[in-house]
mmCIF file of C-alpha atoms and ligand atoms in Angstrom:
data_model
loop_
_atom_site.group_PDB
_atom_site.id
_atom_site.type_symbol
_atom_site.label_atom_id
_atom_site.label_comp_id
_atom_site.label_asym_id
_atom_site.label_seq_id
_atom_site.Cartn_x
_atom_site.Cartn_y
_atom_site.Cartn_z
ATOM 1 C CA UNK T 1 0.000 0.000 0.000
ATOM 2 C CA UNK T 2 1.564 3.505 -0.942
ATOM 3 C CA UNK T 3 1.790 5.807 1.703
ATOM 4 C CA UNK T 4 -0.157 8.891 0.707
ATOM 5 C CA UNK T 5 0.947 12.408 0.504
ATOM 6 C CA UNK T 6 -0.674 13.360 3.575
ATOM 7 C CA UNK T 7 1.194 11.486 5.694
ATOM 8 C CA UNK T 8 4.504 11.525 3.776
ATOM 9 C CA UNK T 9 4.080 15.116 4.270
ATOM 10 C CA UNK T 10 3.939 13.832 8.283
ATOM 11 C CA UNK T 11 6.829 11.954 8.374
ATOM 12 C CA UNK T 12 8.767 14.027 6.272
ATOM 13 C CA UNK T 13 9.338 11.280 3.040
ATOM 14 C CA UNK T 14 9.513 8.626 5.196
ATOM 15 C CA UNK T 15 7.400 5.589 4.175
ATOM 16 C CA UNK T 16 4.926 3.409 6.521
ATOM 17 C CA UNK T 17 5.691 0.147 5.281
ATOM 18 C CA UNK T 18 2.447 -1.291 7.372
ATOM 19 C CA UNK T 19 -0.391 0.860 9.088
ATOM 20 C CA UNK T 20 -1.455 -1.333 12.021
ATOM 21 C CA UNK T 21 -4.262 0.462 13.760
ATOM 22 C CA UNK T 22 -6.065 2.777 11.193
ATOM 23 C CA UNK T 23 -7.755 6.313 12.781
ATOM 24 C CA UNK T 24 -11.118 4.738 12.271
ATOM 25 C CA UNK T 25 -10.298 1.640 14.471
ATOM 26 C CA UNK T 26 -8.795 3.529 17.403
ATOM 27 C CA UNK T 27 -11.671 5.975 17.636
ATOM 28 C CA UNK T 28 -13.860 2.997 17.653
ATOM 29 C CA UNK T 29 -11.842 1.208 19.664
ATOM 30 C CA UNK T 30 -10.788 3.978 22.311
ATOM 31 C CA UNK T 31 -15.070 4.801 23.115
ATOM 32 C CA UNK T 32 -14.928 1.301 23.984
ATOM 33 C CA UNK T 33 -12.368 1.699 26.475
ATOM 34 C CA UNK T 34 -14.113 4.791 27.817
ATOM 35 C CA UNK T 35 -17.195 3.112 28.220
ATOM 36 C CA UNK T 36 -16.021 0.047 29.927
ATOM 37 C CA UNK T 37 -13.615 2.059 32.600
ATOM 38 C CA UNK T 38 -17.097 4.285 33.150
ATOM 39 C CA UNK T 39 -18.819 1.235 33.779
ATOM 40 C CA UNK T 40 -16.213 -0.953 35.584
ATOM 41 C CA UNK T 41 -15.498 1.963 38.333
ATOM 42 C CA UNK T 42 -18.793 1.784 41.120
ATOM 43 C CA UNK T 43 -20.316 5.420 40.213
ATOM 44 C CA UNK T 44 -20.411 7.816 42.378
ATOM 45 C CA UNK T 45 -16.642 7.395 43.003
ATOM 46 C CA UNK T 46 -13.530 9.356 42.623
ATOM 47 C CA UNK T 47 -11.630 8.730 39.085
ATOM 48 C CA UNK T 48 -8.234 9.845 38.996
ATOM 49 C CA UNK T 49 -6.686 8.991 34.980
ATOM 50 C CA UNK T 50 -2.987 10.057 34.868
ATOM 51 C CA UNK T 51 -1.685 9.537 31.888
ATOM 52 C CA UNK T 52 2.003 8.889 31.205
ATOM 53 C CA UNK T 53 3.520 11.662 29.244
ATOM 54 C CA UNK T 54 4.508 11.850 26.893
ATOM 55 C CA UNK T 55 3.608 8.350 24.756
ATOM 56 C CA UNK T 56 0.345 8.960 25.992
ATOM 57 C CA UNK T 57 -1.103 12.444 25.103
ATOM 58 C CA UNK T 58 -2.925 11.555 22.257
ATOM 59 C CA UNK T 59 -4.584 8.358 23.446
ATOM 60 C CA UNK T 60 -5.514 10.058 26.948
ATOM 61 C CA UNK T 61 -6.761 12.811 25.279
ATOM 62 C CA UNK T 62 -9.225 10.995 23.254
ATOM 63 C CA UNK T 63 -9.981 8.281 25.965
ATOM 64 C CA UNK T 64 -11.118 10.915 28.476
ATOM 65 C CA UNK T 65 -13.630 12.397 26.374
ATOM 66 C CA UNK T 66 -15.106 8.917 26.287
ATOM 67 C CA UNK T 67 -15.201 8.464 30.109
ATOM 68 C CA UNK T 68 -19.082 10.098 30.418
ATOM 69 C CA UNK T 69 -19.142 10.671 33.991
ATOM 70 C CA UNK T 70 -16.834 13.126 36.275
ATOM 71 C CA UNK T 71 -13.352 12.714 36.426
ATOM 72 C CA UNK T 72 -9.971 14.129 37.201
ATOM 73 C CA UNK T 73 -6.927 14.082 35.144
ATOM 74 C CA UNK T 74 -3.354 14.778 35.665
ATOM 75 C CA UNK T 75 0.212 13.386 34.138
ATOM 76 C CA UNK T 76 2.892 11.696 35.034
ATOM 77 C CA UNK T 77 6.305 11.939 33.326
ATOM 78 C CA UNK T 78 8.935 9.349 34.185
ATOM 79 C CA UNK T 79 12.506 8.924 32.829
ATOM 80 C CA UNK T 80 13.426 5.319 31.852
ATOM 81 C CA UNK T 81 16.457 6.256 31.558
ATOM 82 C CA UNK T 82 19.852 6.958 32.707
ATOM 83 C CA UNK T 83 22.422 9.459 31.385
ATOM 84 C CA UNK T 84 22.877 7.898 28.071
ATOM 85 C CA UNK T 85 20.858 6.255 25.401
ATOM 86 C CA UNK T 86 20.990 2.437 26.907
ATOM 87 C CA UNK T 87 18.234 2.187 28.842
ATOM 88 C CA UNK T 88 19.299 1.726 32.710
ATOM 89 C CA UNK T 89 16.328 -0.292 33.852
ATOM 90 C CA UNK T 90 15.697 2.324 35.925
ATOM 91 C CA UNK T 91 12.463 4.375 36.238
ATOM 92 C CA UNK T 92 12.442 7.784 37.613
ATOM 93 C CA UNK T 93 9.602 10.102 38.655
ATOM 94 C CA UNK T 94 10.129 13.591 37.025
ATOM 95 C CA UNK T 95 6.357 15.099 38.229
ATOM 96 C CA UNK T 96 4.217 13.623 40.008
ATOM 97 C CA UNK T 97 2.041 15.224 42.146
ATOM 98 C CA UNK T 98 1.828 14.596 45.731
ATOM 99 C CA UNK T 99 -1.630 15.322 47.130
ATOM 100 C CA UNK T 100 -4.659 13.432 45.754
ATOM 101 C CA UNK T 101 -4.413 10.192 44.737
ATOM 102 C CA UNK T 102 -5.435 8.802 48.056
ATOM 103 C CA UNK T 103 -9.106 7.460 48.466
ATOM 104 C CA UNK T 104 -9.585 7.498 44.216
ATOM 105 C CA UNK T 105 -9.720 5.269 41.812
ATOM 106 C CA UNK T 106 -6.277 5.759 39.643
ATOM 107 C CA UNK T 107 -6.581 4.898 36.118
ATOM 108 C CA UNK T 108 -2.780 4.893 34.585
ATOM 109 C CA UNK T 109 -2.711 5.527 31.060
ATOM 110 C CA UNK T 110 0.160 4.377 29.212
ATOM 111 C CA UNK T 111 0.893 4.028 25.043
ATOM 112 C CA UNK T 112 2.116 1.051 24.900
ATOM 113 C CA UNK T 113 3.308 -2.136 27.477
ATOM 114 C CA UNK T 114 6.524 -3.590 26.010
ATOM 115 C CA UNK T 115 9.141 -4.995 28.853
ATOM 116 C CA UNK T 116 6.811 -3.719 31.441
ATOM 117 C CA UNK T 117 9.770 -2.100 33.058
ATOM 118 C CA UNK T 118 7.967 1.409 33.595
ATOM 119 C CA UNK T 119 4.790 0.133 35.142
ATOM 120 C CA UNK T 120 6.794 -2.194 37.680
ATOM 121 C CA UNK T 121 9.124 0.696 38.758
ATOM 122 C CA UNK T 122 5.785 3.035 38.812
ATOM 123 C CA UNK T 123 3.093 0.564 40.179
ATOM 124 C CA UNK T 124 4.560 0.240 43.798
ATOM 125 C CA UNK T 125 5.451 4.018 44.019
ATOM 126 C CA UNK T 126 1.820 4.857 43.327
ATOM 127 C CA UNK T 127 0.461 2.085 45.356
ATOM 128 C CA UNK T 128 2.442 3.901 48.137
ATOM 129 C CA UNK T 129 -0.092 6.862 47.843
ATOM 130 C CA UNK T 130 -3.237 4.585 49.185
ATOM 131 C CA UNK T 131 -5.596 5.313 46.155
ATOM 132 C CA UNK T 132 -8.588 3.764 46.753
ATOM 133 C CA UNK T 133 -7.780 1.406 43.243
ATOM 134 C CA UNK T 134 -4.793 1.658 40.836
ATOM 135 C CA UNK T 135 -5.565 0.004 37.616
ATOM 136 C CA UNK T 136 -3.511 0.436 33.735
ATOM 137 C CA UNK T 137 -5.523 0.724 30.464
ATOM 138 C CA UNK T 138 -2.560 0.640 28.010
ATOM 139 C CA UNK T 139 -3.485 0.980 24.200
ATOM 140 C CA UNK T 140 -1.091 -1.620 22.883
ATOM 141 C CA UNK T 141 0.254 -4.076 24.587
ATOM 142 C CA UNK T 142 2.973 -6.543 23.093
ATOM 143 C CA UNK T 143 2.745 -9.230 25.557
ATOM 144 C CA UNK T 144 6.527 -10.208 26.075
ATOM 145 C CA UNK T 145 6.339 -8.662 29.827
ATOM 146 C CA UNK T 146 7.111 -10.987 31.955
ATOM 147 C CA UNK T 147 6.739 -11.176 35.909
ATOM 148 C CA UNK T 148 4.374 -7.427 35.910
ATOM 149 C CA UNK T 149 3.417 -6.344 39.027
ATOM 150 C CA UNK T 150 -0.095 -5.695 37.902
ATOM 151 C CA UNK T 151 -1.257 -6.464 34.405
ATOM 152 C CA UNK T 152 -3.176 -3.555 32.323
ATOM 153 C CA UNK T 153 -6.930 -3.864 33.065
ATOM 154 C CA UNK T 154 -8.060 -2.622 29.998
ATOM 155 C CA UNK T 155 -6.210 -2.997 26.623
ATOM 156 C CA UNK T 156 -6.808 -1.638 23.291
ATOM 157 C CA UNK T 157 -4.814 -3.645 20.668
ATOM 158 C CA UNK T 158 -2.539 -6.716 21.417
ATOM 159 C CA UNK T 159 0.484 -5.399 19.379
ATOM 160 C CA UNK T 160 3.070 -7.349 17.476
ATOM 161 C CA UNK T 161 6.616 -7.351 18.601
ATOM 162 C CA UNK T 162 7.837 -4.563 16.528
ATOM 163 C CA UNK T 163 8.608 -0.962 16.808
ATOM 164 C CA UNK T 164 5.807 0.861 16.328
ATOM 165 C CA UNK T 165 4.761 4.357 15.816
ATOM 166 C CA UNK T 166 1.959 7.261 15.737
ATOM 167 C CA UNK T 167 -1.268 8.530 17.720
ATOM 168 C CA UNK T 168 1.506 9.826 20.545
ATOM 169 C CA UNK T 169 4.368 6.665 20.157
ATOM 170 C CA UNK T 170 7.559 8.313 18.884
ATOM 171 C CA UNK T 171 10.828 6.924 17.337
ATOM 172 C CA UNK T 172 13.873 9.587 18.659
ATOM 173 C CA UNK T 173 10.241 12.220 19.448
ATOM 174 C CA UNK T 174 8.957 11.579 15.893
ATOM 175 C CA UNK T 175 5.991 10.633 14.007
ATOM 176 C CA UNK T 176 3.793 11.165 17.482
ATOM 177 C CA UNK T 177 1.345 13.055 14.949
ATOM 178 C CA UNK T 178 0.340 10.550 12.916
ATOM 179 C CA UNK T 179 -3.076 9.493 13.348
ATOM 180 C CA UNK T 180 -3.055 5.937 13.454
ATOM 181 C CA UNK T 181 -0.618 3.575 14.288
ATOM 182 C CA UNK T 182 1.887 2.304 11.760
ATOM 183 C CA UNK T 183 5.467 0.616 11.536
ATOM 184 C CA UNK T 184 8.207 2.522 9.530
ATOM 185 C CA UNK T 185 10.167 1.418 6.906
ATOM 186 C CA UNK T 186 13.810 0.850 8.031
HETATM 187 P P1 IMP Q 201 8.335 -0.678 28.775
HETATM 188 O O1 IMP Q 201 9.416 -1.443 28.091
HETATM 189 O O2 IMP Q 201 7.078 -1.495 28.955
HETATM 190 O O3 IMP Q 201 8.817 -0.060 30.070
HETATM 191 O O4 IMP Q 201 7.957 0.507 27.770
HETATM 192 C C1 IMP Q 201 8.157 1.836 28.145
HETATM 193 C C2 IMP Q 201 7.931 2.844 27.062
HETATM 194 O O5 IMP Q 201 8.747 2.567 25.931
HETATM 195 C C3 IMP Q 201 6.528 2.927 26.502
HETATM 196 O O6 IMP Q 201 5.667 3.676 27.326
HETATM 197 C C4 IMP Q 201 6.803 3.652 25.204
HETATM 198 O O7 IMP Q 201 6.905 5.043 25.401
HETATM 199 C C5 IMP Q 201 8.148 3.091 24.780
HETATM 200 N N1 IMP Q 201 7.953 2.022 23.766
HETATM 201 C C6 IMP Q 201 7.956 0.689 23.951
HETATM 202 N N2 IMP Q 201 7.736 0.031 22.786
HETATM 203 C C7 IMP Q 201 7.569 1.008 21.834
HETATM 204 C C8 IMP Q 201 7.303 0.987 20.415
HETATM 205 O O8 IMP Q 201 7.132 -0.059 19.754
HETATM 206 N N3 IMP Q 201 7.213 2.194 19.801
HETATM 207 C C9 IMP Q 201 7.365 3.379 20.464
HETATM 208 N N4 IMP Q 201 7.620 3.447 21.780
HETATM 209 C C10 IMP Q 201 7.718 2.272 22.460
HETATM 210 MG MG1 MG Q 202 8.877 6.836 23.871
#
């Protein structure tokens, strides 16, 4: 399939050699999502959805619009990294904030679950805090995680084991603005 102006003019000439998720299948998919989180939290409850910048802007931004009853939202933003460009394995917090996760139902939004590194550094940290509940709805999730210390409750794709990108992923901060998600040609 030839990858059309539009989004050559996205990614600058580069071509999508496969689009996985098309813009039509995540909006369909993401009210989903909204509905069942609105329906799986007992109403009249405190919801709390932090989404985990940056992968997530996009996806958060469309999910909570999807959530039909009250909620909060607020961001995380966590390093995975250490000084250089191997990843250290380790997860730091860069903003969190403090007050106000206690007593609510915490809804982590998160692009994608690949090693499940992030979540099992951020999980505990967060549990910490006493929320009420602390549950993940990921929108991809590759499934080579192994020992997570709490799977995503609600998922949007099962993703295969590739790099992927678009609607918020990045590859070195690119392509986040493409509206579906695709793999790149190498
Ligand atoms: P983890 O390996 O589960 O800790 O994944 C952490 C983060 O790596 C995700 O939130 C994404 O931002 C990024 N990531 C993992 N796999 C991909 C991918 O295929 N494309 C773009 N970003 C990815
Ligand atoms: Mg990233």
């Amino acid at each position: 399939m030839p990858t059309t102006a539009e989004t050559l003019a996205r990614t600058g000439g580069q071509p999508i050699s496969r689009i996985l998720f098309s813009e039509e299948q995540i909006a369909a998919r993401v009210a989903e999502l909204g509905e069942q989180i609105a329906r799986d939290i007992p109403e009249g409850e405190d919801i709390l959805v932090l989404g985990l910048l940056k992968g997530s802007f996009i996806f958060l931004s469309d999910l909570v619009r999807q959530i039909k009853r009250p909620i909060e939202v607020d961001f995380l933003i966590a390093s995975s990294y250490g000084t250089g460009t191997e990843s250290s394995g380790e997860v730091k917090l860069l903003y969190a904030r403090q007050a106000s996760i206690e007593g609510k139902h915490v809804v982590l939004v998160e692009d994608i679950v690949d090693s499940g590194t992030t979540l099992n550094r951020l999980i505990p940290i967060l549990q910490q805090r006493g929320p009420r509940s602390l549950e993940i709805c990921a929108l991809l999730h590759k499934h080579i995680a192994q020992n997570v210390v709490k799977e995503a409750r609600w998922v949007g794709f099962d993703c295969p084991q590739e790099f992927v990108i678009g609607y918020g992923l990045d590859h070195s901060e690119k392509y986040r603005n493409l509206p579906f998600v695709g793999v790149i040609q190498p």
